[in-house]
Amino acid sequence: MKLRRWLAAGAVAVVTATALNVVPATAGRPYDPAAQSLRELAKRHGLYVGTAVDMAALNDAAEPRYRELAASEFSTVTAENVMKWESLEPTRGTYNWGPADELIDFARKNNQRVRGHVLVWHNQLPAWLTSGVADGSISKAELRQILRNHITAVVTHFKGKIWQWDVVNEAVSDPWDTPSTLHYKGFWAQNLGPGYIADAFRWARAADPKALLFYNDYNIEAFGSGNPADDKTQFVYNMARDLRAKGVPIDGVGAQGHLGTQYGNFSTLQVAAALRKFAGLGLATALTEVDVRSQITEGVEAGDSAEINPRLQASAANFSVLMQACLAERHCLSFTLWGFTDKHSWVPGAFSDPPEGLATVYDENYQPKLAYHELKSDLIFSGPPYVLPRIPQHPRR
Ligand code: G3I
């Protein structure tokens, strides 16, 4: 709905209710916003709320709750793993579309949009590709052609079914890498040079002119020093600015939002300012992989509430900061969780020393945690004048 019409409708409702001296709209009907799903509550803002989906969990008949919640709570889904190169083309020239197609089908049945993840990343590449480059049987020129073919094949296969593509993922180093000066890192930059980034966006656009094309990365939720040598957000900002200046078809930047309670909180305004700055380049934004992990102590394992509660509270506060920042910036199109239950989260598998977990909004028994309720409150209690409906992004030509 157009903003003016939206505000006008609200004004009419208030004036009418005041004139009639009645409770508006829902009188006589039970109306409990807290009983609505995340996706229903987000709709008023034009915001899509999503989750990464683990296909094994989705298909596990012993866990019907996973499928139910994936369908009922979310209006967009992302493949956690099955659209990655190693899954789609485990053997050179032989594509395995099955699991990814299943997710697309699930999304269609549940009226959900799909974020495509991921076209170009240095992780989860098939062994035939990495070993072929390592042993010299795949030349640099051939590698570039292989990348072009992959992007074209994948984007063409899913043409018309993907809302936002993560075209390039995690291309930039971190301050703790060597050298510490931020740079383009990983397999693709090492073998093709950073020019592969612009190529990837152009090839993706050629294959599906209607999909929104995103650059996606972690630790870019807020600006730091402003020096691209050590401020990853600034580095990515400069990259996106330069791509836009060259006419490269990039439509958005995704901030993954993998946070941890041990690191402290961003402020909402700080994150909102970062999203707004990217929007200033004419880009959409999205929170694409949100979770907030905590260190697991013996006390947490033993169920000590004095250790668990502060973690749940800090986690909820971090989720809320990202949601409020997204709501405040009208070009922030979607807010996606990287899994929604602690039963199926990448975190315990990735962090063992010290162990980390508790990263999602439902516990291992599918009970909603404080973070879930806080996300709902953010969606319920925000509105004009500072929170207005999203401004749709259209692909650049
Ligand atoms: O499929 C094999 C299975 O056959 C085997 O038995 C099992 C034993 O470990 O491993 C399975 O593969 C695992 C795969 O997930 C599927 O479950 C890999 O070991 C594991 O490393 C892989 O982790 C994924 C990780 O990306 C890889 O880097 C996580 O599930 C996934 O959540 C994570 O997602 C990334 C985003 O794509 C990009 N941003 C960061 C985010 C978190 O790391």
Coordinates of C-alpha atoms and ligand atoms in Angstrom, one line a residue:
M1 CA 0.0 0.0 0.0
K2 CA 1.3 3.5 -0.8
L3 CA 2.4 5.4 2.3
R4 CA -0.1 8.2 1.9
R5 CA -3.0 5.7 1.6
W6 CA -1.6 3.8 4.5
L7 CA -1.5 6.8 6.7
A8 CA -4.9 8.0 5.5
A9 CA -6.5 4.6 6.3
G10 CA -5.1 4.8 9.8
A11 CA -6.3 8.3 10.3
V12 CA -9.8 7.4 9.1
A13 CA -9.9 4.4 11.5
V14 CA -8.9 6.6 14.4
V15 CA -11.3 9.4 13.6
T16 CA -14.2 7.0 13.0
A17 CA -13.5 5.1 16.3
T18 CA -13.3 8.4 18.2
A19 CA -16.5 9.7 16.7
L20 CA -18.4 6.5 17.5
N21 CA -16.7 6.2 20.9
V22 CA -16.0 2.5 20.3
V23 CA -13.0 0.2 20.3
P24 CA -11.8 0.1 16.8
A25 CA -11.7 -2.6 14.2
T26 CA -11.4 -5.8 16.2
A27 CA -14.2 -5.2 18.8
G28 CA -16.1 -8.4 19.5
R29 CA -13.3 -10.4 17.9
P30 CA -10.4 -11.8 19.9
Y31 CA -7.3 -9.9 18.8
D32 CA -4.0 -10.8 20.3
P33 CA -1.0 -9.6 18.3
A34 CA 1.3 -11.8 20.4
A35 CA -0.6 -14.8 19.1
Q36 CA 0.3 -13.9 15.5
S37 CA 3.3 -15.3 13.7
L38 CA 6.4 -13.4 12.9
R39 CA 5.5 -13.4 9.3
E40 CA 2.0 -12.0 10.0
L41 CA 3.3 -9.2 12.2
A42 CA 6.0 -8.3 9.7
K43 CA 3.5 -7.9 6.9
R44 CA 2.3 -4.6 8.2
H45 CA 5.8 -3.2 7.6
G46 CA 6.2 -4.9 4.2
L47 CA 9.1 -6.8 5.8
Y48 CA 9.9 -10.4 5.0
V49 CA 11.0 -12.5 7.9
G50 CA 12.9 -15.6 7.0
T51 CA 14.9 -18.6 8.1
A52 CA 17.7 -20.7 6.7
V53 CA 16.3 -24.2 6.2
D54 CA 18.1 -27.4 6.9
M55 CA 16.7 -29.9 4.4
A56 CA 17.4 -32.9 6.5
A57 CA 15.4 -31.5 9.4
L58 CA 12.6 -30.4 7.0
N59 CA 12.3 -33.9 5.8
D60 CA 12.6 -35.6 9.2
A61 CA 9.2 -37.3 9.9
A62 CA 10.2 -37.5 13.5
E63 CA 10.2 -33.7 13.7
P64 CA 7.0 -32.3 12.4
R65 CA 7.4 -29.2 14.4
Y66 CA 10.4 -28.1 12.3
R67 CA 8.3 -28.1 9.1
E68 CA 5.3 -26.5 10.8
L69 CA 7.3 -23.6 12.1
A70 CA 9.3 -23.1 9.0
A71 CA 6.0 -22.7 7.1
S72 CA 4.0 -20.8 9.6
E73 CA 6.5 -18.3 11.1
F74 CA 8.4 -17.2 8.0
S75 CA 7.7 -15.5 4.7
T76 CA 11.0 -16.1 3.1
V77 CA 13.4 -19.1 3.2
T78 CA 17.1 -19.6 2.4
A79 CA 18.8 -22.9 1.7
E80 CA 21.3 -23.4 4.5
N81 CA 23.5 -25.7 2.4
V82 CA 21.7 -27.2 -0.6
M83 CA 22.3 -24.4 -3.1
K84 CA 26.0 -24.3 -2.4
W85 CA 28.3 -25.5 -5.2
E86 CA 29.4 -28.7 -3.6
S87 CA 25.8 -29.7 -3.2
L88 CA 24.6 -28.7 -6.6
E89 CA 27.5 -30.0 -8.6
P90 CA 29.3 -32.7 -6.6
T91 CA 30.6 -34.3 -9.8
R92 CA 31.8 -32.1 -12.6
G93 CA 29.0 -31.6 -15.1
T94 CA 26.4 -33.5 -13.1
Y95 CA 23.9 -31.2 -11.3
N96 CA 21.9 -32.4 -8.3
W97 CA 19.0 -30.0 -8.2
G98 CA 16.7 -32.3 -6.1
P99 CA 17.0 -30.9 -2.6
A100 CA 17.1 -27.3 -3.7
D101 CA 14.0 -27.8 -5.9
E102 CA 12.3 -29.3 -2.9
L103 CA 12.9 -26.1 -0.9
I104 CA 11.6 -24.0 -3.8
D105 CA 8.5 -26.2 -3.9
F106 CA 8.0 -25.9 -0.1
A107 CA 8.3 -22.1 -0.4
R108 CA 5.7 -22.0 -3.3
K109 CA 3.3 -24.1 -1.3
N110 CA 3.7 -21.8 1.7
N111 CA 3.6 -18.5 -0.2
Q112 CA 7.2 -17.7 0.7
R113 CA 9.9 -15.9 -1.2
V114 CA 13.3 -17.5 -1.6
R115 CA 16.8 -16.0 -1.0
G116 CA 19.2 -17.8 -3.1
H117 CA 22.4 -18.7 -1.2
V118 CA 25.0 -18.8 -2.7
L119 CA 26.6 -18.4 -6.1
V120 CA 30.3 -17.5 -5.4
W121 CA 31.9 -18.4 -2.1
H122 CA 35.3 -19.9 -1.2
N123 CA 33.8 -22.5 1.1
Q124 CA 31.8 -25.6 0.3
L125 CA 33.3 -25.9 -3.2
P126 CA 33.3 -29.3 -4.8
A127 CA 36.6 -31.2 -4.5
W128 CA 36.9 -31.7 -8.3
L129 CA 37.2 -27.9 -8.6
T130 CA 39.6 -27.1 -5.8
S131 CA 41.8 -30.1 -6.5
G132 CA 41.8 -29.4 -10.2
V133 CA 43.1 -25.9 -9.5
A134 CA 45.6 -27.1 -7.0
D135 CA 47.1 -29.7 -9.3
G136 CA 47.1 -27.4 -12.3
S137 CA 44.7 -29.5 -14.4
I138 CA 42.3 -26.5 -14.3
S139 CA 43.9 -23.3 -15.7
K140 CA 43.0 -19.8 -14.6
A141 CA 41.3 -19.1 -17.9
E142 CA 39.3 -22.3 -17.6
L143 CA 38.4 -21.5 -14.0
R144 CA 36.9 -18.2 -15.0
Q145 CA 34.8 -20.0 -17.6
I146 CA 33.8 -22.6 -15.1
L147 CA 32.6 -19.9 -12.7
R148 CA 30.7 -18.2 -15.5
N149 CA 29.0 -21.5 -16.5
H150 CA 28.1 -22.3 -12.9
I151 CA 26.5 -18.9 -12.3
T152 CA 24.6 -19.1 -15.6
A153 CA 23.5 -22.7 -15.0
V154 CA 22.3 -22.1 -11.4
V155 CA 20.6 -18.8 -12.0
T156 CA 18.9 -20.1 -15.1
H157 CA 17.7 -23.2 -13.4
F158 CA 16.0 -21.1 -10.7
K159 CA 15.0 -18.3 -12.9
G160 CA 11.9 -16.5 -11.7
K161 CA 11.9 -18.4 -8.4
I162 CA 14.6 -16.4 -6.5
W163 CA 13.8 -13.0 -4.9
Q164 CA 17.3 -12.2 -3.8
W165 CA 20.5 -13.9 -4.8
D166 CA 23.6 -13.9 -2.6
V167 CA 25.9 -13.5 -5.6
V168 CA 29.2 -13.1 -3.8
N169 CA 29.7 -14.1 -0.2
E170 CA 32.4 -13.2 2.3
A171 CA 34.9 -11.9 -0.2
V172 CA 36.7 -9.7 2.3
S173 CA 39.2 -10.6 4.9
D174 CA 39.0 -9.8 8.7
P175 CA 41.3 -7.8 10.8
W176 CA 42.6 -11.0 12.4
D177 CA 43.7 -12.4 9.1
T178 CA 47.2 -12.1 7.7
P179 CA 48.0 -9.6 6.5
S180 CA 45.7 -7.6 8.8
T181 CA 45.1 -4.9 6.3
L182 CA 41.7 -5.7 4.8
H183 CA 41.9 -7.3 1.4
Y184 CA 40.0 -9.6 -1.0
K185 CA 40.6 -13.1 0.4
G186 CA 40.0 -16.7 -0.5
F187 CA 40.0 -19.1 -3.4
W188 CA 38.4 -16.8 -6.0
A189 CA 40.5 -13.7 -5.3
Q190 CA 43.6 -15.7 -5.2
N191 CA 43.0 -17.4 -8.5
L192 CA 41.1 -14.8 -10.5
G193 CA 41.8 -11.5 -8.8
P194 CA 39.1 -9.3 -7.4
G195 CA 37.6 -8.7 -10.9
Y196 CA 35.6 -11.9 -10.4
I197 CA 33.2 -9.9 -8.2
A198 CA 32.0 -7.6 -11.0
D199 CA 31.9 -10.5 -13.4
A200 CA 29.8 -12.6 -11.1
F201 CA 27.1 -9.8 -10.8
R202 CA 27.0 -9.3 -14.5
W203 CA 26.7 -13.0 -15.3
A204 CA 23.9 -13.4 -12.7
R205 CA 22.0 -10.4 -14.1
A206 CA 22.2 -11.8 -17.6
A207 CA 20.8 -15.1 -16.5
D208 CA 17.8 -13.7 -14.5
P209 CA 17.2 -10.0 -15.0
K210 CA 14.4 -9.9 -12.3
A211 CA 16.3 -11.3 -9.3
L212 CA 17.8 -8.8 -6.8
L213 CA 21.6 -9.3 -6.6
F214 CA 23.3 -9.0 -3.2
Y215 CA 26.8 -9.0 -1.8
N216 CA 26.6 -10.8 1.6
D217 CA 29.1 -10.7 4.5
Y218 CA 29.5 -10.9 8.2
N219 CA 30.8 -8.2 10.6
I220 CA 29.4 -5.4 8.5
E221 CA 26.5 -4.5 10.7
A222 CA 28.1 -1.2 11.9
F223 CA 30.8 1.1 10.8
G224 CA 34.0 1.3 12.8
S225 CA 37.0 3.6 12.3
G226 CA 36.0 4.5 8.8
N227 CA 39.3 3.4 7.5
P228 CA 38.9 0.6 4.9
A229 CA 42.2 -0.8 6.0
D230 CA 40.7 -2.0 9.3
D231 CA 36.9 -1.3 9.1
K232 CA 35.3 -4.1 7.2
T233 CA 32.0 -2.3 6.8
Q234 CA 33.8 0.6 5.2
F235 CA 35.8 -1.7 2.9
V236 CA 32.5 -3.3 1.7
Y237 CA 30.9 0.1 1.4
N238 CA 33.7 1.3 -0.8
M239 CA 33.5 -1.9 -2.8
A240 CA 29.8 -1.5 -3.4
R241 CA 30.2 2.2 -4.2
D242 CA 32.8 1.4 -6.8
L243 CA 30.8 -1.4 -8.3
R244 CA 27.8 1.0 -8.6
A245 CA 30.0 3.7 -10.1
K246 CA 31.1 1.2 -12.8
G247 CA 27.5 0.2 -13.6
V248 CA 27.9 -3.3 -12.1
P249 CA 24.4 -4.6 -11.4
I250 CA 24.5 -4.9 -7.6
D251 CA 21.1 -4.3 -6.0
G252 CA 21.8 -4.9 -2.3
V253 CA 24.1 -5.6 0.6
G254 CA 23.3 -8.3 3.1
A255 CA 24.6 -8.0 6.6
Q256 CA 24.7 -11.6 8.0
G257 CA 24.2 -10.7 11.6
H258 CA 26.1 -13.6 13.3
L259 CA 26.5 -12.0 16.7
G260 CA 27.7 -13.4 20.1
T261 CA 26.7 -12.3 23.5
Q262 CA 30.3 -12.3 24.7
Y263 CA 31.1 -9.4 22.4
G264 CA 28.6 -6.9 23.8
N265 CA 25.9 -5.1 21.9
F266 CA 25.7 -2.7 19.0
S267 CA 23.3 0.1 19.5
T268 CA 20.2 0.1 17.3
L269 CA 20.9 3.6 16.0
Q270 CA 24.5 2.5 15.0
V271 CA 23.2 -0.4 13.0
A272 CA 20.4 1.7 11.5
A273 CA 22.9 4.3 10.5
A274 CA 25.0 1.7 8.7
L275 CA 22.0 0.3 6.8
R276 CA 21.0 3.9 5.9
K277 CA 24.5 4.6 4.5
F278 CA 24.3 1.6 2.2
A279 CA 20.8 2.7 1.1
G280 CA 22.5 6.0 0.2
L281 CA 24.3 4.2 -2.5
G282 CA 20.9 3.3 -4.0
L283 CA 21.1 -0.2 -2.5
A284 CA 18.6 -2.4 -0.7
T285 CA 19.8 -4.0 2.5
A286 CA 18.8 -7.2 4.4
L287 CA 19.8 -9.0 7.5
T288 CA 20.5 -12.4 6.1
E289 CA 21.8 -14.9 8.6
V290 CA 20.9 -13.6 12.1
D291 CA 21.8 -15.6 15.2
V292 CA 23.3 -14.7 18.5
R293 CA 25.4 -17.3 20.1
S294 CA 26.7 -17.6 23.7
Q295 CA 29.6 -19.5 25.3
I296 CA 28.4 -22.6 27.1
T297 CA 29.8 -23.1 30.5
E298 CA 29.4 -26.1 32.9
G299 CA 26.8 -24.1 34.7
V300 CA 24.8 -23.6 31.5
E301 CA 25.1 -27.3 30.8
A302 CA 23.9 -28.1 34.3
G303 CA 20.8 -25.8 33.9
D304 CA 22.0 -23.1 36.2
S305 CA 19.5 -20.3 35.6
A306 CA 21.9 -17.7 37.0
E307 CA 24.2 -18.5 34.0
I308 CA 21.5 -19.2 31.4
N309 CA 19.2 -16.2 32.0
P310 CA 21.8 -13.5 31.3
R311 CA 22.7 -15.2 28.1
L312 CA 19.0 -15.4 27.0
Q313 CA 18.6 -11.8 27.8
A314 CA 21.7 -10.6 26.0
S315 CA 20.8 -12.7 23.0
A316 CA 17.3 -11.3 22.9
A317 CA 18.7 -7.8 23.1
N318 CA 21.0 -8.4 20.2
F319 CA 18.3 -9.9 18.0
S320 CA 16.1 -6.9 18.9
V321 CA 18.8 -4.4 17.9
L322 CA 19.1 -5.9 14.5
M323 CA 15.3 -6.1 14.0
Q324 CA 14.7 -2.5 15.1
A325 CA 17.5 -1.2 12.9
C326 CA 16.1 -3.1 9.9
L327 CA 12.6 -1.7 10.6
A328 CA 13.9 1.8 10.9
E329 CA 15.5 1.7 7.4
R330 CA 12.9 1.5 4.6
H331 CA 15.3 -0.2 2.2
C332 CA 15.9 -3.1 4.6
L333 CA 13.8 -5.7 2.8
S334 CA 14.1 -8.9 4.9
F335 CA 15.3 -10.2 8.2
T336 CA 16.4 -13.8 8.0
L337 CA 17.4 -16.1 10.9
W338 CA 20.2 -18.6 10.3
G339 CA 18.1 -21.4 11.6
F340 CA 15.3 -21.0 14.2
T341 CA 15.8 -23.8 16.7
D342 CA 18.9 -24.7 18.8
K343 CA 18.2 -28.3 17.7
H344 CA 19.4 -27.4 14.2
S345 CA 22.0 -24.7 14.4
W346 CA 25.4 -24.6 12.8
V347 CA 26.9 -23.0 16.0
P348 CA 27.7 -26.0 18.2
G349 CA 29.3 -27.8 15.3
A350 CA 31.5 -24.8 14.5
F351 CA 32.6 -23.6 18.0
S352 CA 33.9 -26.1 20.5
D353 CA 36.7 -24.4 22.3
P354 CA 35.0 -23.0 24.3
P355 CA 31.7 -24.5 23.2
E356 CA 29.1 -22.2 22.0
G357 CA 25.3 -22.5 21.4
L358 CA 21.9 -21.1 22.4
A359 CA 22.1 -19.1 19.2
T360 CA 18.5 -19.2 17.9
V361 CA 15.1 -18.1 18.9
Y362 CA 13.6 -21.5 19.8
D363 CA 15.2 -23.9 22.2
E364 CA 16.0 -27.5 21.4
N365 CA 12.4 -28.5 22.3
Y366 CA 10.9 -25.9 19.9
Q367 CA 9.9 -23.6 22.8
P368 CA 10.1 -20.0 21.9
K369 CA 12.8 -18.1 23.8
L370 CA 12.9 -14.5 25.0
A371 CA 14.5 -13.5 21.7
Y372 CA 11.4 -14.7 19.8
H373 CA 9.1 -12.7 22.0
E374 CA 11.3 -9.6 21.7
L375 CA 11.3 -9.9 17.9
K376 CA 7.5 -10.0 18.0
S377 CA 7.4 -6.9 20.3
D378 CA 9.6 -5.0 17.9
L379 CA 7.2 -5.8 15.1
I380 CA 4.1 -5.0 17.2
F381 CA 5.2 -1.8 18.8
S382 CA 6.8 -0.1 15.8
G383 CA 5.1 2.1 13.3
P384 CA 4.9 5.7 12.0
P385 CA 6.5 8.2 12.0
Y386 CA 9.9 6.5 12.4
V387 CA 9.0 3.0 11.1
L388 CA 7.4 3.1 7.7
P389 CA 6.6 0.4 5.1
R390 CA 9.5 -0.9 3.0
I391 CA 10.4 0.7 -0.3
P392 CA 10.6 -2.2 -2.9
Q393 CA 13.9 -2.5 -4.7
H394 CA 13.9 -3.1 -8.5
P395 CA 16.8 -4.7 -10.2
R396 CA 19.2 -2.3 -11.9
R397 CA 19.5 -2.6 -15.6
Ligands
G3I1 O1 26.9 -33.2 4.6 C1 27.9 -33.7 5.5 C2 27.5 -35.1 6.1 O2 27.4 -36.0 5.0 C3 28.5 -35.5 7.1 O3 28.1 -36.6 7.7 C4 28.6 -34.4 8.2 C5 29.7 -34.7 9.2 O4 30.3 -33.6 9.7 O5 29.0 -33.2 7.6 C6 28.0 -32.7 6.6 O6 28.4 -31.5 6.1 C7 28.3 -30.4 6.9 C8 27.4 -29.4 6.3 O7 27.3 -28.2 7.0 C9 25.9 -29.9 6.1 O8 25.4 -30.2 7.4 C10 29.7 -29.8 7.1 O9 30.5 -30.7 7.8 C11 29.6 -28.5 7.8 O10 30.8 -27.8 7.8 C12 28.6 -27.6 7.1 O11 28.5 -26.4 7.8 C13 27.8 -25.3 7.2 C14 28.8 -24.1 7.1 O12 28.1 -23.0 6.5 C15 30.0 -24.5 6.2 O13 30.8 -23.4 6.1 C16 26.6 -24.9 8.0 O14 25.7 -26.0 8.1 C17 26.0 -23.6 7.5 O15 25.1 -23.2 8.4 C18 27.1 -22.6 7.3 O16 26.5 -21.4 6.8 C19 27.3 -20.3 6.6 C20 26.7 -19.5 5.4 O17 26.6 -20.3 4.3 C21 27.6 -18.3 5.1 N1 27.8 -17.5 6.2 C22 28.2 -18.1 7.5 C23 27.3 -19.3 7.8 C24 27.7 -20.0 9.1 O18 29.0 -20.5 8.9

